[in-house]
Short mmCIF file of C-alpha atoms in Angstrom, two decimals:
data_model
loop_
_atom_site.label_atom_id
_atom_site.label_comp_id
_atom_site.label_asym_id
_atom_site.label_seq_id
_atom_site.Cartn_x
_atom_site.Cartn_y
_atom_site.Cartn_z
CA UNK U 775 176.41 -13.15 166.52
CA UNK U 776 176.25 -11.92 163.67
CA UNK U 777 175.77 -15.20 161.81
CA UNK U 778 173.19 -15.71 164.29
CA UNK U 779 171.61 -12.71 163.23
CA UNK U 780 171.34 -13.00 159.66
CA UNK U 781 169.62 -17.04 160.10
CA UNK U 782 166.58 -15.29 162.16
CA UNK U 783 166.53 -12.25 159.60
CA UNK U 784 165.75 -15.04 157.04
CA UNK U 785 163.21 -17.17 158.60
CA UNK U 786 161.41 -14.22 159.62
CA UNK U 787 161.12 -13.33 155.75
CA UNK U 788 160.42 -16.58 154.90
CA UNK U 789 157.87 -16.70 157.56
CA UNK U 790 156.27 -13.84 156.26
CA UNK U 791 156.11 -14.91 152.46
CA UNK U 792 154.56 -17.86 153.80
CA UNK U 793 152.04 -16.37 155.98
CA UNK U 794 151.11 -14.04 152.66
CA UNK U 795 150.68 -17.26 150.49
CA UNK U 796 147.80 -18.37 152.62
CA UNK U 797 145.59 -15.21 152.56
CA UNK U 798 145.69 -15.16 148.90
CA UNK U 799 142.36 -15.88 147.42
CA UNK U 800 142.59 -19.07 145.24
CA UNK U 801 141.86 -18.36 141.43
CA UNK U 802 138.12 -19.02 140.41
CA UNK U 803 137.87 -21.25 137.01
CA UNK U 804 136.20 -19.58 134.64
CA UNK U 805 132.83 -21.35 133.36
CA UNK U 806 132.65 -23.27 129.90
CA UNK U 807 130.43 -21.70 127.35
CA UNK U 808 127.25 -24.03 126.68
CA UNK U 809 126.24 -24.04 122.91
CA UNK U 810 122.78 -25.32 122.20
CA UNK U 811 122.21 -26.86 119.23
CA UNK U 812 118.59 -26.39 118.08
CA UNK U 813 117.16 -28.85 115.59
CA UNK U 814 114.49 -27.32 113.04
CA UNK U 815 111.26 -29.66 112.53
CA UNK U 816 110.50 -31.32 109.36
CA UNK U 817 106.91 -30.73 108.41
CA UNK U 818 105.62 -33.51 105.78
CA UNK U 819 102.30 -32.89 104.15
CA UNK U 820 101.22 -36.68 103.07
CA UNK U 821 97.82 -34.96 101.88
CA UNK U 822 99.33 -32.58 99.15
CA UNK U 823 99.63 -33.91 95.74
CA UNK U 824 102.27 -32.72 93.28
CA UNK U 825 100.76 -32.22 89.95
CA UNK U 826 102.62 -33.86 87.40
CA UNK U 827 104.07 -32.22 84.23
CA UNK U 828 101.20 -31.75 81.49
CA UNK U 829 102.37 -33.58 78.48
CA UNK U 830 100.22 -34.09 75.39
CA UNK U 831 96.94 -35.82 75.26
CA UNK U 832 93.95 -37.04 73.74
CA UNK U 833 91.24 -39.57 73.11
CA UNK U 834 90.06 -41.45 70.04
CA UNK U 835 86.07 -42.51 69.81
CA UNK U 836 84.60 -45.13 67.19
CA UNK U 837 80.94 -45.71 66.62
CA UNK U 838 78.85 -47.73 64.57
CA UNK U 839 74.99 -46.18 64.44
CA UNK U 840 72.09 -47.98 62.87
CA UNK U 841 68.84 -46.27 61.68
CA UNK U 842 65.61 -48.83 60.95
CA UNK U 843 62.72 -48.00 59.27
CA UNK U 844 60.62 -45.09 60.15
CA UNK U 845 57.53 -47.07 61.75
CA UNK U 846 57.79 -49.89 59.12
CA UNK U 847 58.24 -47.35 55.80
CA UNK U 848 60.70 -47.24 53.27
CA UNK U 849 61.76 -44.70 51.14
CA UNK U 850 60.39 -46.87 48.43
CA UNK U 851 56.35 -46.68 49.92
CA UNK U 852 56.66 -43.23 51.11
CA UNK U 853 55.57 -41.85 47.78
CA UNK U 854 54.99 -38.29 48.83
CA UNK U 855 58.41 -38.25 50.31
CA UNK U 856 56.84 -36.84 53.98
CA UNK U 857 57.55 -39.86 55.98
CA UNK U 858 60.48 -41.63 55.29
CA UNK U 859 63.17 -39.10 53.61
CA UNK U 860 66.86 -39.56 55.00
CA UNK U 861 68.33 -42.07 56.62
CA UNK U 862 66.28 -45.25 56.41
CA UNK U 863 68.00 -49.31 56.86
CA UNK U 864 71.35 -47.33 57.06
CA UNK U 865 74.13 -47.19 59.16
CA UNK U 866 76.38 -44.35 60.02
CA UNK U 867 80.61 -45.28 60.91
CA UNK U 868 81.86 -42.05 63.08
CA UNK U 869 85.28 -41.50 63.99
CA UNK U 870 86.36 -38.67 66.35
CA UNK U 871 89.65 -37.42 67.44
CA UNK U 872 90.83 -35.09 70.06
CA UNK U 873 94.30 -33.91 70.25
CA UNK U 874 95.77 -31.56 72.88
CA UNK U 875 99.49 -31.45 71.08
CA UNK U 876 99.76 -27.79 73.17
CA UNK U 877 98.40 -26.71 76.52
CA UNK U 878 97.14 -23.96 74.37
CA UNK U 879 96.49 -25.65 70.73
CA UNK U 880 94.15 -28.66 69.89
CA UNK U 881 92.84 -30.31 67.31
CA UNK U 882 89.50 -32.41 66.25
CA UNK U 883 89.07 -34.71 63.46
CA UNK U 884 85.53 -35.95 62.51
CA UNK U 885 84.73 -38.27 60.10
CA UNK U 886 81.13 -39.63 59.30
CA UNK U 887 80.33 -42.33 56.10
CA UNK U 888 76.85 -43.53 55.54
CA UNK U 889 76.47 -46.98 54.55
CA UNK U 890 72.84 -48.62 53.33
CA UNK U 891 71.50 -52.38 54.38
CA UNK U 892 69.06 -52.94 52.08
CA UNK U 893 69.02 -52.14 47.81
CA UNK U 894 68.55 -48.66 47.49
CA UNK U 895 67.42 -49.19 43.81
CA UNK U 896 64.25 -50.96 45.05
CA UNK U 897 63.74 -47.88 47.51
CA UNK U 898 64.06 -50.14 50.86
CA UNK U 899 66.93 -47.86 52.05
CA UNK U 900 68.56 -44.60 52.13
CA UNK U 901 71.25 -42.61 53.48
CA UNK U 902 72.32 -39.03 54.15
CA UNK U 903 75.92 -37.25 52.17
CA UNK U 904 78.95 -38.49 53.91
CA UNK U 905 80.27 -35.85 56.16
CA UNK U 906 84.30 -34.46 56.87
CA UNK U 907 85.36 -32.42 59.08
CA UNK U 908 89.00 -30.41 60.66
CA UNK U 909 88.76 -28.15 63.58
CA UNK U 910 91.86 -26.17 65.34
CA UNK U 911 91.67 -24.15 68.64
CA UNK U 912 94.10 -21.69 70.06
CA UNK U 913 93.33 -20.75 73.62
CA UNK U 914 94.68 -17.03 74.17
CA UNK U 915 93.35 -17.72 77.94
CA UNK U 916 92.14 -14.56 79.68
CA UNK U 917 91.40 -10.82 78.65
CA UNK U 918 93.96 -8.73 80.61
CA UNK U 919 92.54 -8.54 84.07
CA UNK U 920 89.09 -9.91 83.35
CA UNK U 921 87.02 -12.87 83.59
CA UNK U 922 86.69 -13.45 79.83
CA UNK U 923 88.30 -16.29 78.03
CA UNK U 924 89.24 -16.34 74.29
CA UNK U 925 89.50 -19.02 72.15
CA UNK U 926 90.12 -19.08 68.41
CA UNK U 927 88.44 -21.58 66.31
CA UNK U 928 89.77 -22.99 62.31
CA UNK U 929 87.15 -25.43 60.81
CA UNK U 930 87.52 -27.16 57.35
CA UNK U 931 84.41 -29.39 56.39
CA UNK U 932 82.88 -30.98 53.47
CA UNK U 933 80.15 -32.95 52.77
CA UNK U 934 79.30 -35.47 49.46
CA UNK U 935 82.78 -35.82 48.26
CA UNK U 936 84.88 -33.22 46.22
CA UNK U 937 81.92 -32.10 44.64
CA UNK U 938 79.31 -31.27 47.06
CA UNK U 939 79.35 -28.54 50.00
CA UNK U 940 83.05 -27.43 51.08
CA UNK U 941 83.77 -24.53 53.84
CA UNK U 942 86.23 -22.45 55.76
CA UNK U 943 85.50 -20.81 58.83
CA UNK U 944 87.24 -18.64 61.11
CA UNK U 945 86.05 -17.77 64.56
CA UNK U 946 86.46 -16.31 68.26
CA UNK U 947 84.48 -17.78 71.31
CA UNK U 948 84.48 -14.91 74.03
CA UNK U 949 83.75 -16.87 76.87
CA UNK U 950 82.18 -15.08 80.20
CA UNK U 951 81.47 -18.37 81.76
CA UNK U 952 83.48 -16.83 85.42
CA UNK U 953 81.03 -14.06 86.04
CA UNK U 954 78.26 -16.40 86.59
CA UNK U 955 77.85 -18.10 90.76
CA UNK U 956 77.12 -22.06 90.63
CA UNK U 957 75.28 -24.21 93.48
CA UNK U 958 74.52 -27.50 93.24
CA UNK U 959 71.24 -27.77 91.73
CA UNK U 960 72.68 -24.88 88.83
CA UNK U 961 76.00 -24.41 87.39
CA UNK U 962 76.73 -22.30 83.75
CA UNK U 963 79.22 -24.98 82.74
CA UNK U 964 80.15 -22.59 79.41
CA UNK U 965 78.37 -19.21 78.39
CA UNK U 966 79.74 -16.87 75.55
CA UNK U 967 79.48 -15.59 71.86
CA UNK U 968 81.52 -16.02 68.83
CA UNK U 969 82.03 -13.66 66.19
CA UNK U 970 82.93 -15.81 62.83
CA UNK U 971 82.82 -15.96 58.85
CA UNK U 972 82.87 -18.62 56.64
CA UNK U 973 83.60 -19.09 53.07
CA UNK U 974 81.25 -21.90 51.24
CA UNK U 975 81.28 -23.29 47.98
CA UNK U 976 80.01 -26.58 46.27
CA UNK U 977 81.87 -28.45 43.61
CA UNK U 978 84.11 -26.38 41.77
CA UNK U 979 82.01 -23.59 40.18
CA UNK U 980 80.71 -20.53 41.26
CA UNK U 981 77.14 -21.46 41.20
CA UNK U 982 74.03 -20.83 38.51
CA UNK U 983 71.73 -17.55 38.47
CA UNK U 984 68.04 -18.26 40.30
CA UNK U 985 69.65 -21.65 41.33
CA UNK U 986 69.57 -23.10 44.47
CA UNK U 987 70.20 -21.21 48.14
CA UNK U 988 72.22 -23.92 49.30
CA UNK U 989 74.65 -24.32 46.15
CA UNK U 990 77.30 -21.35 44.60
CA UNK U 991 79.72 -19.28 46.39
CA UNK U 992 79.16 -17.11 49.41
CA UNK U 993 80.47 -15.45 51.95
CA UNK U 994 78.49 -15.61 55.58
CA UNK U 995 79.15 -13.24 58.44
CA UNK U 996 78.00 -14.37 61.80
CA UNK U 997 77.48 -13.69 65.51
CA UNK U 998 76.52 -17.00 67.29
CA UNK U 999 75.64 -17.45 71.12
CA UNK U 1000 76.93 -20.83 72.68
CA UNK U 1001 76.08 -22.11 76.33
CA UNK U 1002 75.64 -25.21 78.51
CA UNK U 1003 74.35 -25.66 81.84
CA UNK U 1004 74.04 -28.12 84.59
CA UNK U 1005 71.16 -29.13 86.20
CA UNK U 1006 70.01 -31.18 89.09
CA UNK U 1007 68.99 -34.76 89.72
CA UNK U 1008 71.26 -36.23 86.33
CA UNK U 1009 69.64 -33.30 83.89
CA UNK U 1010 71.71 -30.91 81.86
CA UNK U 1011 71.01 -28.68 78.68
CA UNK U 1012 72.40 -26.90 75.62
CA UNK U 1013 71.52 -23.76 74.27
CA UNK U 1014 72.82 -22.40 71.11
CA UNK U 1015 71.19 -19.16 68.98
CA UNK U 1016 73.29 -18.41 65.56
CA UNK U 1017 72.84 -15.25 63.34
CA UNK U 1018 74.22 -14.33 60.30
CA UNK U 1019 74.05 -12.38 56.85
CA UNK U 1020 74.82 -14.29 53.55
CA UNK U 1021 75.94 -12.84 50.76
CA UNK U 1022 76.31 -15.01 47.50
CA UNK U 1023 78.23 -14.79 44.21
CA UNK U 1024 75.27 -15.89 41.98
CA UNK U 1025 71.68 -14.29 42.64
CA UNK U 1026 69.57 -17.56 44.47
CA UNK U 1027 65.36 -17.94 43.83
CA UNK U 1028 63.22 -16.96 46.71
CA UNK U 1029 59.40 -17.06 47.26
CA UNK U 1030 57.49 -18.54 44.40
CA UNK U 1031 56.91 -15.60 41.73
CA UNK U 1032 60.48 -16.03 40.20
CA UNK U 1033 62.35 -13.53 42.05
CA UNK U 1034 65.79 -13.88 43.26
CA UNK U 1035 68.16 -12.15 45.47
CA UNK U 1036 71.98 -12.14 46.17
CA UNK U 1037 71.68 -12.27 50.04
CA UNK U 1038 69.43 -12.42 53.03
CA UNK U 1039 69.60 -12.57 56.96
CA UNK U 1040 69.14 -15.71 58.85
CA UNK U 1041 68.97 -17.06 62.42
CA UNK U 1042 68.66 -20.41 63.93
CA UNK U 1043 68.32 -22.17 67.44
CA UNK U 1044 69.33 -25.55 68.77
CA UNK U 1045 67.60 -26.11 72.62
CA UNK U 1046 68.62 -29.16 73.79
CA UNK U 1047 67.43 -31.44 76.91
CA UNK U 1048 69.76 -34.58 78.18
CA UNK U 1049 69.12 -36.62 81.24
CA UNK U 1050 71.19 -39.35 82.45
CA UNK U 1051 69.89 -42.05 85.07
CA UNK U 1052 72.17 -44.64 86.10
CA UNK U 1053 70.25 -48.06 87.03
CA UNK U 1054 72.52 -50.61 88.46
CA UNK U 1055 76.56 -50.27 88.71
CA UNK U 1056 78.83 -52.90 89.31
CA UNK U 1057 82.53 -52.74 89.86
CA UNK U 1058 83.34 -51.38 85.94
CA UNK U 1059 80.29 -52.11 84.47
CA UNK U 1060 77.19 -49.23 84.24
CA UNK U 1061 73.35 -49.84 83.18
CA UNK U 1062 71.55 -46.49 82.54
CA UNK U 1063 68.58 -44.81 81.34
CA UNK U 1064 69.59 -41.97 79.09
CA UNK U 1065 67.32 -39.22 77.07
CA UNK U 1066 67.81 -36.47 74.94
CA UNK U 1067 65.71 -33.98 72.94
CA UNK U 1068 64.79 -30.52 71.61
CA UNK U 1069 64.37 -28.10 68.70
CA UNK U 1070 67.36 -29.30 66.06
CA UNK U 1071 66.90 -27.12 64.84
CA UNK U 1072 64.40 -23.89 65.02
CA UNK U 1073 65.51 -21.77 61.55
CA UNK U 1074 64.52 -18.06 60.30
CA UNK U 1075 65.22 -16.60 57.08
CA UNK U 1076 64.52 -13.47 55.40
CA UNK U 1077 62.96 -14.88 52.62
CA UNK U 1078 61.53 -18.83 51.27
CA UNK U 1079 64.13 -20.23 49.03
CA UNK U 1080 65.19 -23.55 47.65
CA UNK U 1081 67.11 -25.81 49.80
CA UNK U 1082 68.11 -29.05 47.52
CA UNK U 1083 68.42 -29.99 44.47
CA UNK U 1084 65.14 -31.76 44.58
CA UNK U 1085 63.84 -28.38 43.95
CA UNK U 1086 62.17 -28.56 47.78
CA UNK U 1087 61.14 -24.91 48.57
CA UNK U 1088 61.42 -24.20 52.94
CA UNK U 1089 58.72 -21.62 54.55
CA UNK U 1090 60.78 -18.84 55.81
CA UNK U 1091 60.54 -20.48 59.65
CA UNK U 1092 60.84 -24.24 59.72
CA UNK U 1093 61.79 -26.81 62.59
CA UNK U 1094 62.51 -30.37 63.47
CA UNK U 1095 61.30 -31.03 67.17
CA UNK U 1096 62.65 -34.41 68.45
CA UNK U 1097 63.32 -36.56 71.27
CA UNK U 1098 65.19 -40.14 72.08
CA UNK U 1099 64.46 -42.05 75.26
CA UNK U 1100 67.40 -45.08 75.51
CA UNK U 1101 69.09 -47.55 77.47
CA UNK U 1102 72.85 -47.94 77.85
CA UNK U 1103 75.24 -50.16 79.04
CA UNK U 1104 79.32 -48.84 79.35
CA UNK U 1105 82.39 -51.11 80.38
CA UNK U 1106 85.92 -49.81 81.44
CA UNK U 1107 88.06 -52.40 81.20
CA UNK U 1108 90.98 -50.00 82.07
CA UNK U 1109 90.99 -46.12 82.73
CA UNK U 1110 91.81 -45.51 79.31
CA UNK U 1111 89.55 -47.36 77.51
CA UNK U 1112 85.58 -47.49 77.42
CA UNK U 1113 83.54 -49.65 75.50
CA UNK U 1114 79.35 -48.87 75.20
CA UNK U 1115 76.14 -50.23 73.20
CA UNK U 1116 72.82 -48.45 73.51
CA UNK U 1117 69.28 -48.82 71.96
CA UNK U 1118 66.17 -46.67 71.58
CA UNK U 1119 63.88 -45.08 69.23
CA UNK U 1120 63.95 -41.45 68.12
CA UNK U 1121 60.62 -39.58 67.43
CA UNK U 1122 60.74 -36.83 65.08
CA UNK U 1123 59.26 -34.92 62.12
CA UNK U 1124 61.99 -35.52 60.04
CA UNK U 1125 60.73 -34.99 56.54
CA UNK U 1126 57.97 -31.70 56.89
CA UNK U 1127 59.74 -29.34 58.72
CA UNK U 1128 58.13 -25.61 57.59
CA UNK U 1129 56.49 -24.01 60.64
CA UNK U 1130 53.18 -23.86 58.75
CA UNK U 1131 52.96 -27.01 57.93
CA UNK U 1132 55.26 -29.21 60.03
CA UNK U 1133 53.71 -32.82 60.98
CA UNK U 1134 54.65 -36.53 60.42
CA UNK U 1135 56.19 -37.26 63.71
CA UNK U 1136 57.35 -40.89 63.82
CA UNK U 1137 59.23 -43.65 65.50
CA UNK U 1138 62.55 -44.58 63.86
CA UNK U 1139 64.28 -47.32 66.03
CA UNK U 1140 68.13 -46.59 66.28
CA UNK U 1141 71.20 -48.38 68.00
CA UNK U 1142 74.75 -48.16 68.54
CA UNK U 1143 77.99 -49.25 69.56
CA UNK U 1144 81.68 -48.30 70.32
CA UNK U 1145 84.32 -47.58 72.23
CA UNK U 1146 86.46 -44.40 73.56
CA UNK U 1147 90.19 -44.80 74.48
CA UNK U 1148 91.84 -42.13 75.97
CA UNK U 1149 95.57 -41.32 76.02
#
């Protein structure tokens, strides 16, 4: 019995464990966690250019001018030397370089020799004083927090050789071009004044007493006012107003009763006009019709002196009024490299110049030819 007793004692507890299995709730799984990758766009402007690293640059320009006669007169038959003075069956060689060796520094080399075509003995030709000259900039950029620009300028020139006219000047151009609003039809393309001295001498003495204005030593203290504009329908123009005080080493002759002085005041304006029309245009190929012309220049001085060794005596306001109508033809075989001819006539008064008196304007056929290469 009680075997019997203890087998029902046991199923009933296994019963029971059994029973309690079943009610159990089952275990839940627990959900994976979902990570999102997000990938950022690319954005790709194709329209924005990279500017490329400055490096040094430049361009070299070569030009052959020729002057003709002055209406069919040569030095030799312009006996009163009032018609055909200067450059007459002549030819002028320029040579011009630009060099930006700093984003700051440049420098320009100019070089101009005269050559005659005809015997100059015989009076069929003549030619102006070959001409040499160095310039050096130095941007400094802008003033602090203004608009104003400064830019230093060296210059070294000579003209005749060692023995004529040699100079040094030293300058600052305070540019206020940024204050001024453009539009299309006007634009102040540079606008600003320039502070400056120069040092002249001729040869290698200091001059003779009542000789000469324009020979000697002297010193010259200026304040010059430089600007160019741009106008509409292919026009653009130059106006330039320069003011000094000279002071010389030897005492110069003024007016015509013998007296002489060691320095005087002077002033003098260039006013230039250019227009450009081009006429037909093919692939690298331009025809145009270009003109140019003005006061160059308008001069003031506080007193009539001699100019030249000729012994010429100027009023105290003289000018040379001018203007050359041309025609033009430019070819760029490559982006570097421009090649140009052009012919026209300029009409001047090149010989009588004082205000009182100035007269003689004549036709003097010109052309010229050369080429610009750029690097």
């Amino acid at each position: 019995m009680k075997k019997i007793a203890l087998v029902l004692g046991s199923l009933l507890v296994v019963g029971a464990v059994a029973s309690a299995k079943e009610v159990m709730p089952a275990p839940e799984a627990t959900p994976e966690k979902v990570v999102e990758y997000v990938e950022k766009p690319v954005i790709v402007y194709r329209d924005r250019e990279v500017a490329p690293a400055w490096k040094p640059n430049g361009s070299f320009d070569i030009k052959e001018t020729w002057y003709g006669e002055a209406e069919n007169k040569t030095p030799g038959e312009d006996t009163d030397k009032d018609w055909a003075r200067g450059r007459t069956n002549a030819g002028r060689l320029q040579m011009l370089l630009n060099l930006n060796f700093t984003q700051k520094q440049s420098l320009q080399i100019r070089s101009r020799t005269y050559q005659t075509f005809r015997s100059t003995d015989s009076g069929k030709s003549g030619k102006s004083a070959d001409h040499l000259r160095f310039r050096y900039h130095y941007d400094f950029g802008k003033l602090g927090t203004s608009k104003v620009n400064a830019k230093s300028r060296l210059e070294y020139s000579q003209s005749n050789g060692d023995e004529g006219t040699k100079q040094v000047k030293a300058s600052v151009l305070f540019d206020i071009t940024d204050y001024f609003p453009s539009s299309d039809y006007f634009k102040v393309e540079s606008f600003g004044f320039r502070p400056g001295y120069t040092h002249r001498w001729t040869g290698h003495g200091s001059g003779v007493e009542g000789q000469s204005f324009s020979s000697g030593t002297a010193n010259r203290y200026t304040l010059d006012f430089e600007s160019t504009y741009k106008l509409p329908w292919g026009f653009s123009a130059e106006l330039n107003l320069y003011s000094g005080y000279d002071r010389h080493n030897k005492r110069f002759a003024v007016g015509t009763n013998g007296d002489t002085k060691k320095g005087q005041f002077y002033g003098y304006m260039e006013a230039y006009l250019y227009q450009h029309t081009p006429l037909y245009k093919i692939n690298n190929v331009e025809f145009a019709f270009d003109f140019e012309g003005g006061y160059d220049t308008y001069e003031f001085r506080q007193y009539k002196v001699i100019t030249n060794h000729e012994g010429r005596r100027t009023d105290r306001r003289s000018y040379s009024l001018y203007m050359t109508p041309y025609l033009s033809v430019s070819y760029k075989p490559t982006d570097f490299v421009k090649l140009y001819v052009a012919a026209g006539a300029e009409y001047r008064n090149w010989a009588v110049e004082a205000e009182s008196e100035a007269k003689n304007w004549r036709w003097q056929p010109t052309a010229w030819a050369g080429m610009k290469v750029t690097f």
